[in-house]
XYZ file of C-alpha atoms in Angstrom:
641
model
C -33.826 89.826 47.962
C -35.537 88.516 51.046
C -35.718 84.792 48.953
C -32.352 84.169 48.360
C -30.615 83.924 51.814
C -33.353 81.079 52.368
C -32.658 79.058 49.482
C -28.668 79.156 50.456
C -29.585 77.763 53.790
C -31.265 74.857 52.109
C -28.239 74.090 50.172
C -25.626 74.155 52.561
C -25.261 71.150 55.628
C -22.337 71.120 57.905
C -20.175 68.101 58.489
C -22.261 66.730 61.203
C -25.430 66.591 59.128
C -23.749 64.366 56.212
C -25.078 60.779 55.651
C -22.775 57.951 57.118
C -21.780 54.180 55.774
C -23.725 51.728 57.901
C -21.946 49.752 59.705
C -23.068 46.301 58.184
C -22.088 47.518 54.907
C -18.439 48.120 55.793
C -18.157 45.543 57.765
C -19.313 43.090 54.097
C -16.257 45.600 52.364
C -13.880 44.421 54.694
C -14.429 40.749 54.745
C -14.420 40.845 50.902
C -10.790 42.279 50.889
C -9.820 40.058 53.426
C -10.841 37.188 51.510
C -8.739 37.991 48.015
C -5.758 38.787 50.357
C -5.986 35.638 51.870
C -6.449 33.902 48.757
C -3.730 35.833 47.089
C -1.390 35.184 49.988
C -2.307 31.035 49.414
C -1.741 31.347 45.906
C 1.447 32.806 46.054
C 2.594 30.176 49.512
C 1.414 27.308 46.882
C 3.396 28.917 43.614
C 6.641 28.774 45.946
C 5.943 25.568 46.994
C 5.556 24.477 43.717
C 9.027 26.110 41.991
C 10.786 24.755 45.197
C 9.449 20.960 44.259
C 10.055 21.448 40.613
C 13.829 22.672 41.571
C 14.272 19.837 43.406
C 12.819 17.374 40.624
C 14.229 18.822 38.320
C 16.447 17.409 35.460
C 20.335 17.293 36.582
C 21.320 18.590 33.835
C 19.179 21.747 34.177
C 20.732 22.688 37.308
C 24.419 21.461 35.565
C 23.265 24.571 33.064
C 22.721 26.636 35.418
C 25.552 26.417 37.361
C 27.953 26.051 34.380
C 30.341 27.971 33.644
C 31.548 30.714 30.785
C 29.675 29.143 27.582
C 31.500 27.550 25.316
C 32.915 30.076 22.205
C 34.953 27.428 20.361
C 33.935 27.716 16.391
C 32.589 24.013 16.655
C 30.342 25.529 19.326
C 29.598 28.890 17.571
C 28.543 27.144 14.595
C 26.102 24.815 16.373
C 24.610 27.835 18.043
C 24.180 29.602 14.679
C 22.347 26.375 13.234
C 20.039 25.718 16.483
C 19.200 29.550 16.315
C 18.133 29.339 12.026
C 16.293 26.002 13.408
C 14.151 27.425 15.681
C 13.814 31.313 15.111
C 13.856 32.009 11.246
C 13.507 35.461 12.226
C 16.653 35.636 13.317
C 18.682 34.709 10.104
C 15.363 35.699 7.282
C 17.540 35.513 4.815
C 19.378 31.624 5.386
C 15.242 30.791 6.271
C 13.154 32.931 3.405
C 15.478 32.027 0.539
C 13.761 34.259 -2.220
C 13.434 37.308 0.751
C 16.683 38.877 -0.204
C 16.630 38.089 -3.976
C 18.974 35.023 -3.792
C 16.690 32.569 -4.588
C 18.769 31.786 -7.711
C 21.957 30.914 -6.580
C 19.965 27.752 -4.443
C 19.348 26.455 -8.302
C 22.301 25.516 -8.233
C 23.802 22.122 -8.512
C 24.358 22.289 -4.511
C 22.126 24.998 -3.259
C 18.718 23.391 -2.777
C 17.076 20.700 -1.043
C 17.464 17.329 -2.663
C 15.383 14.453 -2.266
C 16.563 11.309 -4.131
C 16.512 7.923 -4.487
C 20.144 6.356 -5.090
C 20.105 3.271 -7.109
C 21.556 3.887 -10.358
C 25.189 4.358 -9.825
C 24.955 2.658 -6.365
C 24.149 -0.810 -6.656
C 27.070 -2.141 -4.955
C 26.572 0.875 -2.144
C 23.506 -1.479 -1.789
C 24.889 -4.411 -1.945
C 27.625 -3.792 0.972
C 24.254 -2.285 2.919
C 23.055 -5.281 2.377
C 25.744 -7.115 3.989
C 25.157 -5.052 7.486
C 21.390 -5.664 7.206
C 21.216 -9.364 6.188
C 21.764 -8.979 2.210
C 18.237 -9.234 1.508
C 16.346 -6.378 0.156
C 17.762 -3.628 -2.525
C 16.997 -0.617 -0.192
C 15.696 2.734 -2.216
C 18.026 5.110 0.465
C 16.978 8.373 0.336
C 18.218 11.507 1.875
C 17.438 14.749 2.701
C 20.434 16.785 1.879
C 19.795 21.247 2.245
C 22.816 22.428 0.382
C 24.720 25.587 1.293
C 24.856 28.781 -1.506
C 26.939 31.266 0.976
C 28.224 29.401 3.724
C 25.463 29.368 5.853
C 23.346 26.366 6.251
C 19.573 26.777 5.338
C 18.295 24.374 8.114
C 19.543 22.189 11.080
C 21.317 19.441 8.979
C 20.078 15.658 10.071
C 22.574 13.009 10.082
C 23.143 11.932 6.864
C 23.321 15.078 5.482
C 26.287 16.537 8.144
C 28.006 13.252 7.424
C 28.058 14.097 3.771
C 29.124 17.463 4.350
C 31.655 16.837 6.612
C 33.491 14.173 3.877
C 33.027 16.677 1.552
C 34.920 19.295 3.468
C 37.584 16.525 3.850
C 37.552 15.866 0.110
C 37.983 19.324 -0.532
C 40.149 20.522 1.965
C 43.816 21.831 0.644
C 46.430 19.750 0.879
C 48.847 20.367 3.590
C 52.479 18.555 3.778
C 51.050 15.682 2.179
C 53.281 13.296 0.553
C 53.000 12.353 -3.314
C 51.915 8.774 -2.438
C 49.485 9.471 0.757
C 46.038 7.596 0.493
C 44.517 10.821 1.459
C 45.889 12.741 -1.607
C 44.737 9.946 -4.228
C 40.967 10.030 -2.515
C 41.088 13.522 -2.956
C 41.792 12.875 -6.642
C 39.599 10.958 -7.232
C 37.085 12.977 -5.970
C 38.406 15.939 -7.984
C 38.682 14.152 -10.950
C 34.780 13.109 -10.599
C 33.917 16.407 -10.358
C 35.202 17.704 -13.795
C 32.198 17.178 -15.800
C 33.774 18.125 -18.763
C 36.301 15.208 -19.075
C 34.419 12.709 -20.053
C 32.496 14.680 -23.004
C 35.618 14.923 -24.357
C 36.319 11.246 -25.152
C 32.615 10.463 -25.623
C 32.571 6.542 -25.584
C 35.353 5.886 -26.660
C 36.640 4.790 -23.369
C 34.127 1.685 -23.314
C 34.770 0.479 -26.818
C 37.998 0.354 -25.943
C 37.305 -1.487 -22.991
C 35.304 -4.146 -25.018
C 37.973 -4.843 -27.621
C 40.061 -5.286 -24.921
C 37.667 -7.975 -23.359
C 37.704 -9.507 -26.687
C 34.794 -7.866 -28.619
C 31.014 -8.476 -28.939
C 28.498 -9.894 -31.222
C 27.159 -6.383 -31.411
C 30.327 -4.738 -33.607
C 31.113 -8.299 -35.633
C 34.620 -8.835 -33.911
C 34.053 -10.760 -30.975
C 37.171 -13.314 -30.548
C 36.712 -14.088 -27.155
C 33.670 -16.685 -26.652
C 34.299 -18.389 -23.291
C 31.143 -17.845 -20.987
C 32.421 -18.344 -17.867
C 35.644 -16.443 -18.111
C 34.043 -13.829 -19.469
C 31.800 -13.871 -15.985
C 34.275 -14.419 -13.994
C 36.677 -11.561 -15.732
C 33.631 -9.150 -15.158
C 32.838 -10.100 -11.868
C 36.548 -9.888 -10.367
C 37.589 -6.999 -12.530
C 34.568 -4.911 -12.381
C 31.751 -5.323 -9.678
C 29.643 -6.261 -12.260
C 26.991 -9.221 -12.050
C 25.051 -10.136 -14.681
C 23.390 -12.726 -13.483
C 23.353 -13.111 -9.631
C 25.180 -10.863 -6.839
C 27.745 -11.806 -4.720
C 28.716 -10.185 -1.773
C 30.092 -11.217 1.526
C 28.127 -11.069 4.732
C 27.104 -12.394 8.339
C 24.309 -15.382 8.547
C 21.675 -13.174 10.163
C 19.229 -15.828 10.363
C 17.985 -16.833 14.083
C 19.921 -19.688 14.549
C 23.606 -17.885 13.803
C 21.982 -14.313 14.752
C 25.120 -13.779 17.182
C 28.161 -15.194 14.676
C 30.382 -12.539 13.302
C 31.689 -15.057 10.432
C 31.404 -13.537 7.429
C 30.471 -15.806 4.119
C 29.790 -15.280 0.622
C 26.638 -14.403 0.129
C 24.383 -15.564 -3.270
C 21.349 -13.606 -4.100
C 19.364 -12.316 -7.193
C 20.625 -9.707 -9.338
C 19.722 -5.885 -10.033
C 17.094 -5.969 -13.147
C 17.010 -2.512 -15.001
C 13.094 -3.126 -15.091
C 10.400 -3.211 -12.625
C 8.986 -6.435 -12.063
C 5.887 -7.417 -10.804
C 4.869 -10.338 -8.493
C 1.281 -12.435 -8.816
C 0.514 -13.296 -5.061
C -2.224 -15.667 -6.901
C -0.182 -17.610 -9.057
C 3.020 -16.902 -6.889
C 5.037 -16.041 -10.200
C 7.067 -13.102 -11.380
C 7.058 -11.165 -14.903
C 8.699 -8.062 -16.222
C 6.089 -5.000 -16.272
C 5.184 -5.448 -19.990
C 3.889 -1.676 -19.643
C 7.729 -0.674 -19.051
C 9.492 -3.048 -21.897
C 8.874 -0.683 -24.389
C 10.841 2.351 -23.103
C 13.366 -0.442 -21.945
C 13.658 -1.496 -25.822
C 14.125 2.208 -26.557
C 16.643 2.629 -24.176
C 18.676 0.004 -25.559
C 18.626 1.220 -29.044
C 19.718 4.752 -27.691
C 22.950 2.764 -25.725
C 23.562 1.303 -28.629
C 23.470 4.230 -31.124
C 25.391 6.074 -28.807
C 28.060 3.205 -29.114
C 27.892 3.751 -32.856
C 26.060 0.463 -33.754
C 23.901 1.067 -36.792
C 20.448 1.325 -36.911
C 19.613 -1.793 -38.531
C 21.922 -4.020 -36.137
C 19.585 -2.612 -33.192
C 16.639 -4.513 -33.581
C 17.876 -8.280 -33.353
C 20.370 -7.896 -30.123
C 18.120 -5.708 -28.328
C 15.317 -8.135 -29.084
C 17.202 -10.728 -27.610
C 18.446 -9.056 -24.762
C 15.342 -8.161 -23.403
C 13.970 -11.565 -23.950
C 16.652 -12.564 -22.032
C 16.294 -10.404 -19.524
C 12.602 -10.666 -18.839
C 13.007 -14.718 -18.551
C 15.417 -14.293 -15.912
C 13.038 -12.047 -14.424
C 10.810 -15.113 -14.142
C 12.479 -16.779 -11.286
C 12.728 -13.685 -8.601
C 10.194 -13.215 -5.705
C 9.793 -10.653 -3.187
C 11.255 -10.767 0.342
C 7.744 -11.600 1.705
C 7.778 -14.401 -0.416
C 11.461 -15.761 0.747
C 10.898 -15.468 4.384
C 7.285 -17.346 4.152
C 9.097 -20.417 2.224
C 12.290 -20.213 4.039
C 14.442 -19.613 1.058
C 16.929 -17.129 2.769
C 20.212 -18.303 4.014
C 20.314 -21.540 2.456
C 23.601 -22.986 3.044
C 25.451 -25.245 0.629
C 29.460 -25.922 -0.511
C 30.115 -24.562 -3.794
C 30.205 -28.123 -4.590
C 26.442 -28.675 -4.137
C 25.830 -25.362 -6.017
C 27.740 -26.435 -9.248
C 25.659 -29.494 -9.069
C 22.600 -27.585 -9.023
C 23.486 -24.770 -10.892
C 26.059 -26.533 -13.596
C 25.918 -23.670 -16.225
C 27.969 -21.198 -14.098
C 31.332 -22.080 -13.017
C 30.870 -21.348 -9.111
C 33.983 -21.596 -8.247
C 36.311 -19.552 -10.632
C 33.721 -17.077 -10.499
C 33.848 -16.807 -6.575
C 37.825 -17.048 -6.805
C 37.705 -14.264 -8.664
C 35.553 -12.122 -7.052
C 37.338 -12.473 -3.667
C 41.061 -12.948 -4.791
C 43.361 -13.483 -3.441
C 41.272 -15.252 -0.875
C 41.545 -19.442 -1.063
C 38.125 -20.287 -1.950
C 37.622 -23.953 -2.298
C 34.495 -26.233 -3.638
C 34.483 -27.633 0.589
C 33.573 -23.901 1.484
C 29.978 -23.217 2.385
C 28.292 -19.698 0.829
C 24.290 -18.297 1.458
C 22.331 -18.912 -1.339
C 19.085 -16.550 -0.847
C 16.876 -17.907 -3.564
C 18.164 -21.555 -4.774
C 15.168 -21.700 -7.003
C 15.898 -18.715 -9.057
C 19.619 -19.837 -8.912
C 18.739 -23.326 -10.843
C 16.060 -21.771 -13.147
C 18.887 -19.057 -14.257
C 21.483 -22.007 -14.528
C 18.639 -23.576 -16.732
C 18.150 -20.336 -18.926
C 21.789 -19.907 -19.885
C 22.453 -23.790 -20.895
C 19.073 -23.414 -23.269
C 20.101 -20.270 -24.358
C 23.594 -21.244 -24.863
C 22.043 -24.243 -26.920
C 19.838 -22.399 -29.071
C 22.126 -19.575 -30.611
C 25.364 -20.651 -30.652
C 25.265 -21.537 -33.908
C 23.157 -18.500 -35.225
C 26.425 -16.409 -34.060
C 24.140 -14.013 -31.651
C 25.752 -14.776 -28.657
C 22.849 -13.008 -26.489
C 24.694 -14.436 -22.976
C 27.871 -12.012 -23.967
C 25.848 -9.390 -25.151
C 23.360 -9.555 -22.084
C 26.839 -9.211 -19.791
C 28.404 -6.161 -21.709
C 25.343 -4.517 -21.236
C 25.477 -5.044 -17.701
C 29.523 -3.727 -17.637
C 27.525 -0.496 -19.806
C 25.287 -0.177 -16.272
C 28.088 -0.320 -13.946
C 30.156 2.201 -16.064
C 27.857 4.966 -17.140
C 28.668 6.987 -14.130
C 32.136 7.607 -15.922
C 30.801 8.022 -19.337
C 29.664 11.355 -20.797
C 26.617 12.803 -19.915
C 24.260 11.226 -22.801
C 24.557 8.008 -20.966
C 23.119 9.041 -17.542
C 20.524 10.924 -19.685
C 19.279 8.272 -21.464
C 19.324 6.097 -18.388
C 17.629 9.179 -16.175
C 14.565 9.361 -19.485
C 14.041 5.816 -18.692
C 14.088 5.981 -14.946
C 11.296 8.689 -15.235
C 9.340 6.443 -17.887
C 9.185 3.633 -14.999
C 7.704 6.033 -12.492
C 10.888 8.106 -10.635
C 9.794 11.435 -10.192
C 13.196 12.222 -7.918
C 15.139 15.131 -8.500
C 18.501 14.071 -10.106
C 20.808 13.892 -7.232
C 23.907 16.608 -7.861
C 26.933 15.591 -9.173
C 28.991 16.242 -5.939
C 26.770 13.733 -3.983
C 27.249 11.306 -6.782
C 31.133 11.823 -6.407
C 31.078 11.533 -2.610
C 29.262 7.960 -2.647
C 31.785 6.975 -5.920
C 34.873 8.248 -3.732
C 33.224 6.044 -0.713
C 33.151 3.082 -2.510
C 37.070 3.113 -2.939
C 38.268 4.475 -0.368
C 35.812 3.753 2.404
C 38.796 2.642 4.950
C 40.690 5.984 4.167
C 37.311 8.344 4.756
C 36.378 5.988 8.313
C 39.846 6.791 9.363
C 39.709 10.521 8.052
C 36.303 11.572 10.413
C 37.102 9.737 13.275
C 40.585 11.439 13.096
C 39.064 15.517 12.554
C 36.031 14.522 14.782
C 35.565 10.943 16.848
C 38.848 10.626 18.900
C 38.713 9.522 22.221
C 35.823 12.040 23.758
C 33.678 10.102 21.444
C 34.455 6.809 22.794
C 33.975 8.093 26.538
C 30.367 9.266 25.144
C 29.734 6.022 24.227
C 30.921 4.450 27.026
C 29.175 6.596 29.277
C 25.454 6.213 27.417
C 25.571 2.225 27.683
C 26.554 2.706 30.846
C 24.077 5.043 31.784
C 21.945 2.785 29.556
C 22.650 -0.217 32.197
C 21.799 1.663 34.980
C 18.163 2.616 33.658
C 17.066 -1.127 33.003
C 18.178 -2.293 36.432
C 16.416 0.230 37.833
C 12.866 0.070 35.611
C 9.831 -2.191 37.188
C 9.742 -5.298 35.198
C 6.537 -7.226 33.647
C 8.224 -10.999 34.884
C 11.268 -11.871 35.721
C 12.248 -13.889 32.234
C 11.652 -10.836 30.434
C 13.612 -9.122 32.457
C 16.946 -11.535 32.529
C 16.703 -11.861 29.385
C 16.952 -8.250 28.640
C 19.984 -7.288 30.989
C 21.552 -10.486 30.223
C 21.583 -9.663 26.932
C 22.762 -6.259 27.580
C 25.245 -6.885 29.448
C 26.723 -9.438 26.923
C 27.317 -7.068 24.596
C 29.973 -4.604 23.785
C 29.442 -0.894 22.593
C 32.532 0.123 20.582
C 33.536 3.058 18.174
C 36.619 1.528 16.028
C 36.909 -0.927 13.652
C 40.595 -2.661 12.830
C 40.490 -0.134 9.500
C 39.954 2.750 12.188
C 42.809 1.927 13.679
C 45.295 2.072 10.833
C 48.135 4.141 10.906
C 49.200 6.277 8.120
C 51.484 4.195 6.546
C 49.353 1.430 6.633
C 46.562 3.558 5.131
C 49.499 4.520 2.317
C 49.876 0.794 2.086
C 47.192 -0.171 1.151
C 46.449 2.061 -1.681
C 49.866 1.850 -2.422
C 49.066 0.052 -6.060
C 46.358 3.244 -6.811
C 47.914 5.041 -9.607
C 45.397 8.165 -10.493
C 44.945 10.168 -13.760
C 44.195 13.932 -13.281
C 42.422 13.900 -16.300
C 41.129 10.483 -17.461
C 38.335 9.625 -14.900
C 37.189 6.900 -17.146
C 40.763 4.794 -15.579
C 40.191 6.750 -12.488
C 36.489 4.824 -12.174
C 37.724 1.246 -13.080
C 40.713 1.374 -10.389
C 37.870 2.670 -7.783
C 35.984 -0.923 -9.031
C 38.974 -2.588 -8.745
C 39.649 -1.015 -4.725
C 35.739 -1.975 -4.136
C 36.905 -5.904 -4.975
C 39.587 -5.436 -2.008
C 36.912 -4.125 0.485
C 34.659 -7.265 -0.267
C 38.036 -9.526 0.362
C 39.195 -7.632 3.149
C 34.853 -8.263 4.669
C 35.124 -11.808 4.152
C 38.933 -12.408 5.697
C 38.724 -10.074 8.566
C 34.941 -9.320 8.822
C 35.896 -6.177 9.092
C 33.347 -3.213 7.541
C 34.248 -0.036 7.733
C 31.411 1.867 8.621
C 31.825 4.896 5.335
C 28.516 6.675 4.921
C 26.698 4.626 7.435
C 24.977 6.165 10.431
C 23.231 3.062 12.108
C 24.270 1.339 14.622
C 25.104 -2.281 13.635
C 25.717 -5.857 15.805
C 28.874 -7.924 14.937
C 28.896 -10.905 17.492
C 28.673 -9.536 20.910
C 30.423 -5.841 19.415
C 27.892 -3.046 19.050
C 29.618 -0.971 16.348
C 29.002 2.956 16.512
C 29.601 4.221 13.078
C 32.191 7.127 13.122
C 29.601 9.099 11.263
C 27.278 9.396 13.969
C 30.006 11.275 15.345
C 30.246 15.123 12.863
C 29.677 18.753 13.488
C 27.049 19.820 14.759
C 25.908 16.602 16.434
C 29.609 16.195 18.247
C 32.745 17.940 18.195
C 35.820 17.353 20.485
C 35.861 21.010 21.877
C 31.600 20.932 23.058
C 32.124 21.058 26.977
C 32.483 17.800 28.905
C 29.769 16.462 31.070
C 32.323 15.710 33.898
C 31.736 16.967 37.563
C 32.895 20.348 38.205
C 32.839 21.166 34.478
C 30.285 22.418 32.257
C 27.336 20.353 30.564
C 28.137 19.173 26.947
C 25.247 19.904 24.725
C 22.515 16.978 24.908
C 23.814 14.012 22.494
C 21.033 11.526 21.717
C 22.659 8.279 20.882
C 21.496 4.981 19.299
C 21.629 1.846 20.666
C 20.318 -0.746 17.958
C 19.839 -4.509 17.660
C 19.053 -5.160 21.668
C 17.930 -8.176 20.357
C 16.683 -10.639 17.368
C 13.625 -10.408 15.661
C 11.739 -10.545 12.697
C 10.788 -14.082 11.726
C 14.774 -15.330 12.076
C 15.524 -13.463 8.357
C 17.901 -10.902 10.266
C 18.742 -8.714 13.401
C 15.969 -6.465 14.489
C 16.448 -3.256 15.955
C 15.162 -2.423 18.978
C 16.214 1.454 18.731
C 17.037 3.208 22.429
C 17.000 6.996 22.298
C 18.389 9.116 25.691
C 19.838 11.606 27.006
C 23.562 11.293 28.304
């Protein structure tokens, strides 16, 4: 008992006899603290200074945001909103992103519901050719597009360019008709277009249709009742008639070549035709030849034309023989672009006079009268020849050939140009056609998805009525709000290059003399055309609502009036185009650069005091000339408004 009271003193100390902090030690504590405050306190004094610097720096149009209004709820605006919000956060529309996630991966099988990648060339070729005419005429371009289809209304992706243009002329070729008159342009375009689509029309006449047509051009060798033998008017009949061009294209175009860079005359234009084959060019021997590992399914593929045309088996051999010895010696005088523009063989110019004495085996003249009526064309006028030596060694061919089997009754030369009418017309014959020309495609190499038939209709319904479709967006979509866009970007454009430090002074008067010189505009005379004159000029357009097969040749026959109407007025309407182009001192702005979601006439205006429109990034092209004097470069500008 006596133990315990002793070992409780021992544990227990009183306040006084607990340990205390040294003094050093809190004094190293508090210094410690006071450091991170202080350096928390500078962090925090440099962070403000910072945001207040990048407030001040900042973009205008962040602060214009900022400030801005109510947003903008129109359904142009809506819609844009829906696509930028798919674009960027697939999580926030997983079934328009992850197109098998809700088990509708099938309906984007479809003809229009999934993502096409193709190259257009087989029922294009005069597409190309009136490219060709903005771009210099040179090279056959292989245009492809990327084109996401819809399956329920909602887009899959942000659309690019080229593919909102072709929806938006879709929607106008589709769209119900509303207090139209029988006669209106608009109404026959949308014919046409319907018309194209019924794929079920034309394997109900089969080819019938294009015999027809031949007995009505006077036969061929082919079927024993040819009565019309005339070379030349046969040419010139085919050529005037039906965009077709056996032997050399024609198509009307500026001199893009250094010297006349800035003109805005438009001339006929003389180049090499479109071969069915691929050829292939020696750079040793500096010669061309037909790719002898593709004549073989070429030979096939003529039999197969021809059986579907009825000829008989036997009569296959000899005429397709012949037409594909034809065809590859033709092939002998080409040469690439490379080629051209290292031996200065583009833009040769010559009267039609000189040509026929050159080239005496075609008759230049009713052929060029006829492909531009009712234009005056006279032997005095001067045309582009692109290749003069393939033009004299094809002039050469057809006088030997004409030589050699005139007598035997073959008449290779006629049955060489039907063939070519076949090529221009299979995109209104029944489906075995484009087969058998799609199984040969893929035997030379073109792994493409077959483009959908819609597409196909869209660039057919372009062709004829490109004036009527240029008028039709920038009437839904590019009225005047795109013309003050473009009128503000040059100007804001100006205003950047006066202000930007210079390398030497040359460089830079050259630059802002040029770019002051020239004039950004958004219409074209065809833009301007009223209704009635729209009506007037497809006044003589009588459509079928169920023969397409007519339908197709009065679209040719509209395509020969845009060619005339290039080379009188030098006027091109812009249709599917979205590039900027240079006509004299005019920068044109195609009307297509100007569609939902890119632009719409209800997006808020930039003004002062109103909201911010959405950023628009337009492009300025062909600043200048380039590229070794063979046509305009582009010099491409891309800003902010």
């Amino acid at each position: 008992m006596d133990e315990n009271p002793a070992v409780g003193q021992e544990m227990v100390t009183t306040p006084e006899e607990q340990p205390q902090p040294h003094p050093l030690v809190c004094n190293k504590y508090r210094r410690i603290l006071l450091v991170g405050f202080a350096f928390s306190l500078f962090a925090a004094a440099l962070g403000l200074g910072v945001y207040s610097h990048l407030q001040k720096t900042a973009d205008p149009w962040t602060s214009q945001w900022k400030s801005a209004g109510p947003p903008c709820l129109s359904p142009a605006c809506l819609r844009a909103s829906q696509l930028f919000s798919v674009a960027m956060d697939p999580f926030s529309h997983p079934c328009d992103y992850y197109l098998f996630a809700c088990g509708t991966g099938g309906s984007y099988a479809s003809e229009e519901g999934h993502s096409i990648k193709r190259v257009f060339n087989e029922d294009n070729t005069e597409l190309d050719k009136k490219r060709e005419a903005r771009t210099g005429g040179i090279v056959r371009m292989r245009r492809e597009t990327d084109f996401q289809g819809e399956s329920d209304g909602s887009q899959v992706k942000f659309p690019d360019r080229k593919s909102a243009l072709l929806k938006t002329i879709k929607e106008i070729l589709e769209a119900p008709e509303e207090g139209v008159s029988g006669n209106a342009a608009e109404q026959k375009a949308k014919k046409y277009f319907k018309t194209c689509m019924d794929a079920e029309s034309p394997e109900k006449v089969g080819s019938k249709p294009f015999l027809t047509l031949i007995e009505q051009l006077g036969g061929w060798a082919v079927s024993k009742g040819m009565n019309r033998t005339d070379f030349n008017s046969t040419l010139a009949l085919l050529m005037g008639q039906y965009s077709t061009f056996p032997f050399f294209s024609v198509y009307a175009g500026s001199d893009s070549s250094k010297e006349q860079a800035a003109s805005s005359q438009h001339y006929i234009q003389i180049d090499e035709p479109y071969f069915q084959f691929p050829i292939d060019w020696n750079s040793k021997t500096q010669k061309s030849k037909a790719s002898t590992r593709y004549l073989r399914p070429f030979y096939m593929s003529c039999g197969q034309y021809l059986a579907l045309l009825g000829v008989p088996s036997n009569e296959t051999t000899q005429h397709c023989g012949l037409y594909i010895s034809l065809s590859t010696t033709l092939a002998l005088g080409t040469s690439p672009l490379s080629y051209r523009l290292s031996q200065k063989l583009l833009y040769h110019r010559i009267t039609i006079q000189e040509l026929q004495t050159l080239a005496p085996a075609i008759d230049w003249l009713a052929c060029l009268q006829a492909t531009f009526q009712p234009l005056p064309i006279n032997q005095s006028d001067l045309v582009l020849v692109h290749n003069l030596p393939y033009i004299m060694q094809m002039s050469q061919t057809i006088s030997k050939w004409q030589i050699q089997h005139e007598m035997m009754g073959t008449r290779p030369l006629h049955t060489y140009m039907i063939f070519s009418l076949l090529h221009t017309l299979i995109p209104a014959l029944d489906s075995r056609f484009f087969q058998t020309m799609r199984n040969f495609s893929i035997a030379t190499g073109d792994t493409q998805e077959e483009i959908p038939r819609w597409l196909r209709c869209i660039q057919q319904t372009e062709r004829g009525f490109d004036a009527l479709l240029s008028h039709a967006i920038k009437e839904r979509h590019a009225q005047n709000e795109a013309e003050e866009l473009i009128h503000d970007v040059y100007l804001s454009l100006k205003k950047k290059l006066t202000g930007l430090s210079w390398r030497d002074d040359r460089s830079s008067a050259f630059i802002l003399n040029k770019t002051k010189s020239l004039n950004p505009r958004l219409s074209t005379k065809t833009n301007n055309l009223s209704h009635a004159e729209l009506n007037h000029l497809y006044a003589e357009v009588v459509l079928s609502e169920e023969d397409f097969f007519s339908n197709y040749l009065q679209m040719l026959a509209l395509e020969q009036k845009s060619r005339s109407r290039l080379l009188s007025h030098g006027t091109q309407t812009e249709g599917l185009s979205i590039t900027p182009s240079i006509s004299g001192n005019d920068i044109i702005i195609p009307v297509g650069m100007f569609v939902s979601p890119f632009f719409h006439s209800s997006y808020p205006s930039p003004h002062a005091g109103q909201q911010s429109r959405v950023r628009e990034h337009v492009h300025m092209d062909s600043l200048s000339e380039c590229d070794q004097g063979s046509r305009t470069g582009r010099h491409i500008l891309s800003f902010p408004l």
